[in-house]
Amino acid sequence: MKIIMLGAPGAGKGTQAKQIADKYGIPHISTGDIFRANIKNGTELGKKAKEYMDQGALVPDELTCDLVMDRIAQDDAKNGFVLDGFPRTIPQAEALTAALEKIGQKMDFAIDVDVPDENIVNRMSGRRACLNCGATYHIVSIPPKQEGICDRCGSEIVLRDDDKPETVQKRLSVYHEQTQPLIEYYQKQGILQSVDGTVPMEEVFRSIVAILGE
Ligand code: AP5
């Protein structure tokens, strides 16, 4: 099963993608997590990506597409994968469609997690992320057991640099300009499904399972 998660920054794509990956036994591939791991490890890719991410801009397509194509070609993605944060532009979507066509495959589902902009800024200021293992928390709705510490790996959890309110506004406008057109792109491919992302996360997940099947 090959799934794309669509939605504004903070809509809950990552939260849902992790659960989908666990339930269906497929890898969760998050371009944001890949970039953040590269930033943490001080790689060349990380240095380049950080310049864009800190400003709420998108990392250029040429740095992003090859990285994803290499990742989905790995053995653990043979039976499917859930893409979180990719594609994010029409050229990225076209590159993905073309790469899959070459091997006689196509995406099965594009799931849009729909949350209005008003809800987003509030969610992002409360989010805390583990830069070591990618786990996410929310100071009110999903606090860690011990304040400031990741339940999963014991590392410190932090407010992401790009979750400051002014950067979130910029990310939202980039989303509307460059990523939202993908909704129509996947509607035309006949694989778009939309879920209400404003309800509690367990309910969002139930709606997604109803679409993907048990
Ligand atoms: P990325 O890491 O992909 O960020 P994003 O798309 O902006 O998405 P987020 O991770 O911020 O949010 P999410 O939708 O996953 O929400 P989450 O589940 O965490 O990208 C970061 C940057 O990297 C980009 O700005 C760009 O620069 C670069 N980049 C990445 N991919 C790229 C690409 N393909 N091309 C170019 N550049 C790229 O949830 C948010 C919060 O809400 C959490 O605290 C969570 O606990 C809470 N929450 C979740 N669901 C609910 C719910 N139902 N009710 C209440 N709270 C909820």
PDB file of C-alpha atoms and ligand atoms in Angstrom:
ATOM      1  CA  MET A   1       0.000   0.000   0.000  1.00  0.00           C
ATOM      2  CA  LYS A   2       1.492   3.328  -1.082  1.00  0.00           C
ATOM      3  CA  ILE A   3       0.116   6.366   0.695  1.00  0.00           C
ATOM      4  CA  ILE A   4       0.736  10.110   0.557  1.00  0.00           C
ATOM      5  CA  MET A   5      -0.233  12.316   3.498  1.00  0.00           C
ATOM      6  CA  LEU A   6      -1.309  15.804   2.445  1.00  0.00           C
ATOM      7  CA  GLY A   7      -2.225  18.734   4.662  1.00  0.00           C
ATOM      8  CA  ALA A   8      -1.019  22.056   6.026  1.00  0.00           C
ATOM      9  CA  PRO A   9       1.977  22.242   8.367  1.00  0.00           C
ATOM     10  CA  GLY A  10       0.754  20.996  11.736  1.00  0.00           C
ATOM     11  CA  ALA A  11      -2.377  19.336  10.350  1.00  0.00           C
ATOM     12  CA  GLY A  12      -1.302  16.051  11.947  1.00  0.00           C
ATOM     13  CA  LYS A  13       0.272  14.285   8.955  1.00  0.00           C
ATOM     14  CA  GLY A  14       3.204  12.998  10.991  1.00  0.00           C
ATOM     15  CA  THR A  15       1.027  11.878  13.917  1.00  0.00           C
ATOM     16  CA  GLN A  16      -1.217   9.856  11.589  1.00  0.00           C
ATOM     17  CA  ALA A  17       1.591   8.595   9.337  1.00  0.00           C
ATOM     18  CA  LYS A  18       3.362   6.974  12.315  1.00  0.00           C
ATOM     19  CA  GLN A  19       0.193   5.077  13.258  1.00  0.00           C
ATOM     20  CA  ILE A  20      -0.450   4.025   9.659  1.00  0.00           C
ATOM     21  CA  ALA A  21       3.133   2.746   9.416  1.00  0.00           C
ATOM     22  CA  ASP A  22       2.687   0.690  12.620  1.00  0.00           C
ATOM     23  CA  LYS A  23      -0.705  -0.727  11.672  1.00  0.00           C
ATOM     24  CA  TYR A  24       0.115  -1.703   8.096  1.00  0.00           C
ATOM     25  CA  GLY A  25       3.799  -2.599   8.628  1.00  0.00           C
ATOM     26  CA  ILE A  26       5.172  -0.136   6.083  1.00  0.00           C
ATOM     27  CA  PRO A  27       7.921   2.481   6.546  1.00  0.00           C
ATOM     28  CA  HIS A  28       7.055   6.068   7.456  1.00  0.00           C
ATOM     29  CA  ILE A  29       9.103   8.335   5.201  1.00  0.00           C
ATOM     30  CA  SER A  30       9.149  11.959   6.367  1.00  0.00           C
ATOM     31  CA  THR A  31      11.263  14.385   4.360  1.00  0.00           C
ATOM     32  CA  GLY A  32      11.152  16.846   7.274  1.00  0.00           C
ATOM     33  CA  ASP A  33      12.599  14.164   9.622  1.00  0.00           C
ATOM     34  CA  ILE A  34      15.274  13.262   7.049  1.00  0.00           C
ATOM     35  CA  PHE A  35      16.309  16.920   6.743  1.00  0.00           C
ATOM     36  CA  ARG A  36      16.290  17.414  10.527  1.00  0.00           C
ATOM     37  CA  ALA A  37      18.481  14.311  11.019  1.00  0.00           C
ATOM     38  CA  ASN A  38      20.919  15.724   8.451  1.00  0.00           C
ATOM     39  CA  ILE A  39      20.947  19.104  10.228  1.00  0.00           C
ATOM     40  CA  LYS A  40      21.625  17.402  13.545  1.00  0.00           C
ATOM     41  CA  ASN A  41      24.490  15.397  12.020  1.00  0.00           C
ATOM     42  CA  GLY A  42      25.966  18.496  10.336  1.00  0.00           C
ATOM     43  CA  THR A  43      25.930  17.021   6.813  1.00  0.00           C
ATOM     44  CA  GLU A  44      26.221  19.173   3.666  1.00  0.00           C
ATOM     45  CA  LEU A  45      22.573  18.398   2.850  1.00  0.00           C
ATOM     46  CA  GLY A  46      21.591  19.466   6.373  1.00  0.00           C
ATOM     47  CA  LYS A  47      23.468  22.771   6.068  1.00  0.00           C
ATOM     48  CA  LYS A  48      21.737  23.576   2.783  1.00  0.00           C
ATOM     49  CA  ALA A  49      18.276  22.472   3.996  1.00  0.00           C
ATOM     50  CA  LYS A  50      18.535  24.516   7.208  1.00  0.00           C
ATOM     51  CA  GLU A  51      18.862  27.802   5.276  1.00  0.00           C
ATOM     52  CA  TYR A  52      15.414  27.223   3.774  1.00  0.00           C
ATOM     53  CA  MET A  53      13.692  25.511   6.690  1.00  0.00           C
ATOM     54  CA  ASP A  54      14.534  28.223   9.237  1.00  0.00           C
ATOM     55  CA  GLN A  55      12.778  30.737   7.003  1.00  0.00           C
ATOM     56  CA  GLY A  56       9.714  28.563   6.482  1.00  0.00           C
ATOM     57  CA  ALA A  57      10.585  28.130   2.789  1.00  0.00           C
ATOM     58  CA  LEU A  58      10.698  24.846   0.890  1.00  0.00           C
ATOM     59  CA  VAL A  59      13.996  23.071   0.284  1.00  0.00           C
ATOM     60  CA  PRO A  60      14.611  23.106  -3.512  1.00  0.00           C
ATOM     61  CA  ASP A  61      13.116  20.197  -5.474  1.00  0.00           C
ATOM     62  CA  GLU A  62      16.522  19.073  -6.749  1.00  0.00           C
ATOM     63  CA  LEU A  63      17.713  18.405  -3.185  1.00  0.00           C
ATOM     64  CA  THR A  64      14.489  16.625  -2.257  1.00  0.00           C
ATOM     65  CA  CYS A  65      13.386  14.392  -5.139  1.00  0.00           C
ATOM     66  CA  ASP A  66      16.478  12.152  -5.464  1.00  0.00           C
ATOM     67  CA  LEU A  67      16.536  11.646  -1.731  1.00  0.00           C
ATOM     68  CA  VAL A  68      12.969  10.309  -1.722  1.00  0.00           C
ATOM     69  CA  MET A  69      13.421   8.198  -4.857  1.00  0.00           C
ATOM     70  CA  ASP A  70      16.470   6.512  -3.247  1.00  0.00           C
ATOM     71  CA  ARG A  71      14.535   5.922  -0.046  1.00  0.00           C
ATOM     72  CA  ILE A  72      11.484   4.324  -1.687  1.00  0.00           C
ATOM     73  CA  ALA A  73      13.770   2.044  -3.703  1.00  0.00           C
ATOM     74  CA  GLN A  74      15.071   0.427  -0.491  1.00  0.00           C
ATOM     75  CA  ASP A  75      14.086  -3.108   0.449  1.00  0.00           C
ATOM     76  CA  ASP A  76      11.811  -2.228   3.363  1.00  0.00           C
ATOM     77  CA  ALA A  77       9.612  -0.139   1.013  1.00  0.00           C
ATOM     78  CA  LYS A  78       8.937  -3.038  -1.371  1.00  0.00           C
ATOM     79  CA  ASN A  79       5.431  -3.615   0.001  1.00  0.00           C
ATOM     80  CA  GLY A  80       4.552   0.042   0.299  1.00  0.00           C
ATOM     81  CA  PHE A  81       5.270   3.167   2.324  1.00  0.00           C
ATOM     82  CA  VAL A  82       3.629   6.231   3.769  1.00  0.00           C
ATOM     83  CA  LEU A  83       5.041   9.538   2.545  1.00  0.00           C
ATOM     84  CA  ASP A  84       4.787  12.448   4.980  1.00  0.00           C
ATOM     85  CA  GLY A  85       5.763  15.897   3.666  1.00  0.00           C
ATOM     86  CA  PHE A  86       6.464  14.724   0.128  1.00  0.00           C
ATOM     87  CA  PRO A  87       5.428  15.611  -2.521  1.00  0.00           C
ATOM     88  CA  ARG A  88       4.987  19.274  -1.691  1.00  0.00           C
ATOM     89  CA  THR A  89       5.082  20.866  -5.133  1.00  0.00           C
ATOM     90  CA  ILE A  90       3.653  19.876  -8.509  1.00  0.00           C
ATOM     91  CA  PRO A  91       7.170  19.130  -9.903  1.00  0.00           C
ATOM     92  CA  GLN A  92       7.797  16.780  -6.923  1.00  0.00           C
ATOM     93  CA  ALA A  93       4.468  15.023  -7.567  1.00  0.00           C
ATOM     94  CA  GLU A  94       5.283  14.651 -11.249  1.00  0.00           C
ATOM     95  CA  ALA A  95       8.743  13.259 -10.417  1.00  0.00           C
ATOM     96  CA  LEU A  96       7.130  10.704  -8.099  1.00  0.00           C
ATOM     97  CA  THR A  97       4.492   9.675 -10.645  1.00  0.00           C
ATOM     98  CA  ALA A  98       7.183   9.292 -13.335  1.00  0.00           C
ATOM     99  CA  ALA A  99       9.539   7.276 -11.095  1.00  0.00           C
ATOM    100  CA  LEU A 100       6.734   4.857 -10.171  1.00  0.00           C
ATOM    101  CA  GLU A 101       5.480   4.580 -13.767  1.00  0.00           C
ATOM    102  CA  LYS A 102       8.956   3.448 -14.812  1.00  0.00           C
ATOM    103  CA  ILE A 103       8.573   0.393 -12.593  1.00  0.00           C
ATOM    104  CA  GLY A 104       4.899  -0.152 -13.479  1.00  0.00           C
ATOM    105  CA  GLN A 105       3.551   1.145 -10.169  1.00  0.00           C
ATOM    106  CA  LYS A 106       1.421   4.010  -8.873  1.00  0.00           C
ATOM    107  CA  MET A 107       0.353   5.563  -5.588  1.00  0.00           C
ATOM    108  CA  ASP A 108      -2.793   4.058  -4.020  1.00  0.00           C
ATOM    109  CA  PHE A 109      -4.053   6.822  -1.739  1.00  0.00           C
ATOM    110  CA  ALA A 110      -3.470  10.543  -1.145  1.00  0.00           C
ATOM    111  CA  ILE A 111      -5.038  11.449   2.193  1.00  0.00           C
ATOM    112  CA  ASP A 112      -5.640  15.122   2.894  1.00  0.00           C
ATOM    113  CA  VAL A 113      -5.819  15.898   6.619  1.00  0.00           C
ATOM    114  CA  ASP A 114      -7.950  19.018   6.596  1.00  0.00           C
ATOM    115  CA  VAL A 115      -7.392  21.625   9.341  1.00  0.00           C
ATOM    116  CA  PRO A 116      -8.178  25.358   8.974  1.00  0.00           C
ATOM    117  CA  ASP A 117      -5.322  27.848   9.396  1.00  0.00           C
ATOM    118  CA  GLU A 118      -6.817  29.249  12.655  1.00  0.00           C
ATOM    119  CA  ASN A 119      -6.176  25.953  14.465  1.00  0.00           C
ATOM    120  CA  ILE A 120      -2.637  25.541  13.183  1.00  0.00           C
ATOM    121  CA  VAL A 121      -0.678  28.293  14.961  1.00  0.00           C
ATOM    122  CA  ASN A 122      -1.994  27.164  18.333  1.00  0.00           C
ATOM    123  CA  ARG A 123      -1.051  23.535  17.667  1.00  0.00           C
ATOM    124  CA  MET A 124       2.439  24.407  16.524  1.00  0.00           C
ATOM    125  CA  SER A 125       3.325  26.577  19.506  1.00  0.00           C
ATOM    126  CA  GLY A 126       2.436  23.631  21.784  1.00  0.00           C
ATOM    127  CA  ARG A 127       4.274  20.984  19.777  1.00  0.00           C
ATOM    128  CA  ARG A 128       7.506  19.565  21.133  1.00  0.00           C
ATOM    129  CA  ALA A 129       9.670  17.348  18.951  1.00  0.00           C
ATOM    130  CA  CYS A 130      12.428  14.869  19.621  1.00  0.00           C
ATOM    131  CA  LEU A 131      15.214  15.652  17.157  1.00  0.00           C
ATOM    132  CA  ASN A 132      16.764  12.258  17.884  1.00  0.00           C
ATOM    133  CA  CYS A 133      13.936   9.797  17.046  1.00  0.00           C
ATOM    134  CA  GLY A 134      11.289  12.059  15.435  1.00  0.00           C
ATOM    135  CA  ALA A 135       8.581  11.492  18.098  1.00  0.00           C
ATOM    136  CA  THR A 136       6.214  14.441  18.567  1.00  0.00           C
ATOM    137  CA  TYR A 137       4.281  15.632  21.595  1.00  0.00           C
ATOM    138  CA  HIS A 138       1.950  18.456  22.472  1.00  0.00           C
ATOM    139  CA  ILE A 139       2.300  20.208  25.815  1.00  0.00           C
ATOM    140  CA  VAL A 140      -1.478  19.997  26.402  1.00  0.00           C
ATOM    141  CA  SER A 141      -2.889  17.117  24.344  1.00  0.00           C
ATOM    142  CA  ILE A 142       0.029  14.619  24.365  1.00  0.00           C
ATOM    143  CA  PRO A 143       2.537  15.595  27.052  1.00  0.00           C
ATOM    144  CA  PRO A 144       5.562  13.355  27.608  1.00  0.00           C
ATOM    145  CA  LYS A 145       5.624  11.327  30.846  1.00  0.00           C
ATOM    146  CA  GLN A 146       8.541  13.415  32.098  1.00  0.00           C
ATOM    147  CA  GLU A 147       8.567  17.097  31.143  1.00  0.00           C
ATOM    148  CA  GLY A 148      11.070  17.912  28.370  1.00  0.00           C
ATOM    149  CA  ILE A 149      12.135  14.278  27.835  1.00  0.00           C
ATOM    150  CA  CYS A 150      11.184  11.942  24.982  1.00  0.00           C
ATOM    151  CA  ASP A 151       9.253   8.841  26.196  1.00  0.00           C
ATOM    152  CA  ARG A 152      10.629   6.783  23.345  1.00  0.00           C
ATOM    153  CA  CYS A 153      14.396   7.455  23.454  1.00  0.00           C
ATOM    154  CA  GLY A 154      15.062   9.627  26.517  1.00  0.00           C
ATOM    155  CA  SER A 155      16.458  12.591  24.536  1.00  0.00           C
ATOM    156  CA  GLU A 156      15.487  16.198  25.140  1.00  0.00           C
ATOM    157  CA  ILE A 157      12.335  17.402  23.330  1.00  0.00           C
ATOM    158  CA  VAL A 158      12.284  20.935  21.949  1.00  0.00           C
ATOM    159  CA  LEU A 159      10.203  23.587  20.164  1.00  0.00           C
ATOM    160  CA  ARG A 160      11.347  23.288  16.547  1.00  0.00           C
ATOM    161  CA  ASP A 161      13.067  26.422  15.183  1.00  0.00           C
ATOM    162  CA  ASP A 162      10.447  26.614  12.444  1.00  0.00           C
ATOM    163  CA  ASP A 163       7.495  26.381  14.889  1.00  0.00           C
ATOM    164  CA  LYS A 164       7.838  29.996  16.049  1.00  0.00           C
ATOM    165  CA  PRO A 165       4.588  31.868  15.191  1.00  0.00           C
ATOM    166  CA  GLU A 166       6.124  34.154  12.515  1.00  0.00           C
ATOM    167  CA  THR A 167       7.708  31.177  10.706  1.00  0.00           C
ATOM    168  CA  VAL A 168       4.477  29.179  10.962  1.00  0.00           C
ATOM    169  CA  GLN A 169       2.624  32.008   9.148  1.00  0.00           C
ATOM    170  CA  LYS A 170       5.208  31.896   6.379  1.00  0.00           C
ATOM    171  CA  ARG A 171       4.943  28.075   6.134  1.00  0.00           C
ATOM    172  CA  LEU A 172       1.164  28.370   5.862  1.00  0.00           C
ATOM    173  CA  SER A 173       1.390  30.803   2.967  1.00  0.00           C
ATOM    174  CA  VAL A 174       3.972  28.575   1.236  1.00  0.00           C
ATOM    175  CA  TYR A 175       1.575  25.653   1.759  1.00  0.00           C
ATOM    176  CA  HIS A 176      -1.353  27.484   0.136  1.00  0.00           C
ATOM    177  CA  GLU A 177       0.748  28.604  -2.822  1.00  0.00           C
ATOM    178  CA  GLN A 178       2.823  25.531  -3.566  1.00  0.00           C
ATOM    179  CA  THR A 179       1.338  22.462  -1.885  1.00  0.00           C
ATOM    180  CA  GLN A 180      -2.435  22.908  -1.900  1.00  0.00           C
ATOM    181  CA  PRO A 181      -2.565  22.515  -5.731  1.00  0.00           C
ATOM    182  CA  LEU A 182      -1.649  18.858  -5.109  1.00  0.00           C
ATOM    183  CA  ILE A 183      -5.181  18.260  -3.827  1.00  0.00           C
ATOM    184  CA  GLU A 184      -6.508  18.835  -7.342  1.00  0.00           C
ATOM    185  CA  TYR A 185      -3.592  16.909  -8.867  1.00  0.00           C
ATOM    186  CA  TYR A 186      -4.477  13.766  -6.887  1.00  0.00           C
ATOM    187  CA  GLN A 187      -8.212  14.323  -7.288  1.00  0.00           C
ATOM    188  CA  LYS A 188      -7.649  14.097 -11.042  1.00  0.00           C
ATOM    189  CA  GLN A 189      -5.705  10.852 -10.502  1.00  0.00           C
ATOM    190  CA  GLY A 190      -8.752   9.530  -8.623  1.00  0.00           C
ATOM    191  CA  ILE A 191      -6.870   8.703  -5.399  1.00  0.00           C
ATOM    192  CA  LEU A 192      -7.676  11.708  -3.188  1.00  0.00           C
ATOM    193  CA  GLN A 193      -9.455  11.159   0.136  1.00  0.00           C
ATOM    194  CA  SER A 194     -10.088  13.857   2.706  1.00  0.00           C
ATOM    195  CA  VAL A 195     -10.444  13.519   6.479  1.00  0.00           C
ATOM    196  CA  ASP A 196     -11.407  16.085   9.101  1.00  0.00           C
ATOM    197  CA  GLY A 197      -8.197  16.778  11.040  1.00  0.00           C
ATOM    198  CA  THR A 198      -9.810  18.982  13.700  1.00  0.00           C
ATOM    199  CA  VAL A 199     -11.287  16.082  15.708  1.00  0.00           C
ATOM    200  CA  PRO A 200      -9.241  14.134  18.330  1.00  0.00           C
ATOM    201  CA  MET A 201      -6.350  12.193  16.789  1.00  0.00           C
ATOM    202  CA  GLU A 202      -7.889   8.756  17.536  1.00  0.00           C
ATOM    203  CA  GLU A 203     -10.957   9.776  15.535  1.00  0.00           C
ATOM    204  CA  VAL A 204      -8.822  11.027  12.660  1.00  0.00           C
ATOM    205  CA  PHE A 205      -7.068   7.661  12.631  1.00  0.00           C
ATOM    206  CA  ARG A 206     -10.374   5.773  12.608  1.00  0.00           C
ATOM    207  CA  SER A 207     -11.472   7.752   9.519  1.00  0.00           C
ATOM    208  CA  ILE A 208      -8.185   6.895   7.813  1.00  0.00           C
ATOM    209  CA  VAL A 209      -8.504   3.187   8.608  1.00  0.00           C
ATOM    210  CA  ALA A 210     -12.046   3.287   7.191  1.00  0.00           C
ATOM    211  CA  ILE A 211     -10.528   4.499   3.920  1.00  0.00           C
ATOM    212  CA  LEU A 212      -7.504   2.159   3.824  1.00  0.00           C
ATOM    213  CA  GLY A 213      -9.328  -0.924   5.096  1.00  0.00           C
ATOM    214  CA  GLU A 214      -8.645  -3.070   8.187  1.00  0.00           C
TER     215      GLU A 214
HETATM  216  P1  AP5 B   1       7.861  18.926   7.811  1.00  0.00           P
HETATM  217  O1  AP5 B   1       8.607  18.350   8.926  1.00  0.00           O
HETATM  218  O2  AP5 B   1       7.263  18.029   6.770  1.00  0.00           O
HETATM  219  O3  AP5 B   1       6.770  19.893   8.404  1.00  0.00           O
HETATM  220  P2  AP5 B   1       5.279  20.197   7.962  1.00  0.00           P
HETATM  221  O4  AP5 B   1       4.676  19.672   6.734  1.00  0.00           O
HETATM  222  O5  AP5 B   1       5.244  21.659   8.027  1.00  0.00           O
HETATM  223  O6  AP5 B   1       4.496  19.369   8.925  1.00  0.00           O
HETATM  224  P3  AP5 B   1       4.705  19.302  10.404  1.00  0.00           P
HETATM  225  O7  AP5 B   1       5.703  18.260  10.766  1.00  0.00           O
HETATM  226  O8  AP5 B   1       4.974  20.687  10.943  1.00  0.00           O
HETATM  227  O9  AP5 B   1       3.245  18.944  10.885  1.00  0.00           O
HETATM  228  P4  AP5 B   1       2.390  17.611  10.762  1.00  0.00           P
HETATM  229  O10 AP5 B   1       1.272  17.827   9.802  1.00  0.00           O
HETATM  230  O11 AP5 B   1       3.252  16.416  10.570  1.00  0.00           O
HETATM  231  O12 AP5 B   1       1.740  17.645  12.205  1.00  0.00           O
HETATM  232  P5  AP5 B   1       2.054  16.799  13.522  1.00  0.00           P
HETATM  233  O13 AP5 B   1       1.549  15.403  13.360  1.00  0.00           O
HETATM  234  O14 AP5 B   1       3.462  16.969  13.974  1.00  0.00           O
HETATM  235  O15 AP5 B   1       8.759  19.977   7.018  1.00  0.00           O
HETATM  236  C1  AP5 B   1       9.517  20.980   7.686  1.00  0.00           C
HETATM  237  C2  AP5 B   1      10.278  21.786   6.659  1.00  0.00           C
HETATM  238  O16 AP5 B   1      11.164  20.910   5.905  1.00  0.00           O
HETATM  239  C3  AP5 B   1       9.423  22.470   5.577  1.00  0.00           C
HETATM  240  O17 AP5 B   1       8.934  23.718   6.003  1.00  0.00           O
HETATM  241  C4  AP5 B   1      10.436  22.576   4.429  1.00  0.00           C
HETATM  242  O18 AP5 B   1      11.320  23.640   4.620  1.00  0.00           O
HETATM  243  C5  AP5 B   1      11.230  21.270   4.536  1.00  0.00           C
HETATM  244  N1  AP5 B   1      10.659  20.195   3.707  1.00  0.00           N
HETATM  245  C6  AP5 B   1      10.138  19.006   4.146  1.00  0.00           C
HETATM  246  N2  AP5 B   1       9.714  18.258   3.114  1.00  0.00           N
HETATM  247  C7  AP5 B   1       9.957  18.996   1.993  1.00  0.00           C
HETATM  248  C8  AP5 B   1       9.713  18.765   0.619  1.00  0.00           C
HETATM  249  N3  AP5 B   1       9.118  17.667   0.181  1.00  0.00           N
HETATM  250  N4  AP5 B   1      10.093  19.732  -0.267  1.00  0.00           N
HETATM  251  C9  AP5 B   1      10.684  20.853   0.167  1.00  0.00           C
HETATM  252  N5  AP5 B   1      10.931  21.151   1.455  1.00  0.00           N
HETATM  253  C10 AP5 B   1      10.573  20.222   2.373  1.00  0.00           C
HETATM  254  O19 AP5 B   1       1.064  17.548  14.522  1.00  0.00           O
HETATM  255  C11 AP5 B   1       1.276  18.911  14.898  1.00  0.00           C
HETATM  256  C12 AP5 B   1       0.916  19.094  16.375  1.00  0.00           C
HETATM  257  O20 AP5 B   1      -0.488  18.932  16.533  1.00  0.00           O
HETATM  258  C13 AP5 B   1       1.580  18.060  17.316  1.00  0.00           C
HETATM  259  O21 AP5 B   1       1.919  18.660  18.519  1.00  0.00           O
HETATM  260  C14 AP5 B   1       0.474  17.005  17.502  1.00  0.00           C
HETATM  261  O22 AP5 B   1       0.603  16.360  18.739  1.00  0.00           O
HETATM  262  C15 AP5 B   1      -0.789  17.843  17.429  1.00  0.00           C
HETATM  263  N6  AP5 B   1      -1.902  17.114  16.838  1.00  0.00           N
HETATM  264  C16 AP5 B   1      -1.873  16.235  15.791  1.00  0.00           C
HETATM  265  N7  AP5 B   1      -3.110  15.780  15.492  1.00  0.00           N
HETATM  266  C17 AP5 B   1      -3.969  16.423  16.352  1.00  0.00           C
HETATM  267  C18 AP5 B   1      -5.375  16.385  16.536  1.00  0.00           C
HETATM  268  N8  AP5 B   1      -6.196  15.623  15.791  1.00  0.00           N
HETATM  269  N9  AP5 B   1      -5.897  17.173  17.517  1.00  0.00           N
HETATM  270  C19 AP5 B   1      -5.092  17.963  18.283  1.00  0.00           C
HETATM  271  N10 AP5 B   1      -3.739  18.023  18.167  1.00  0.00           N
HETATM  272  C20 AP5 B   1      -3.186  17.267  17.208  1.00  0.00           C
END
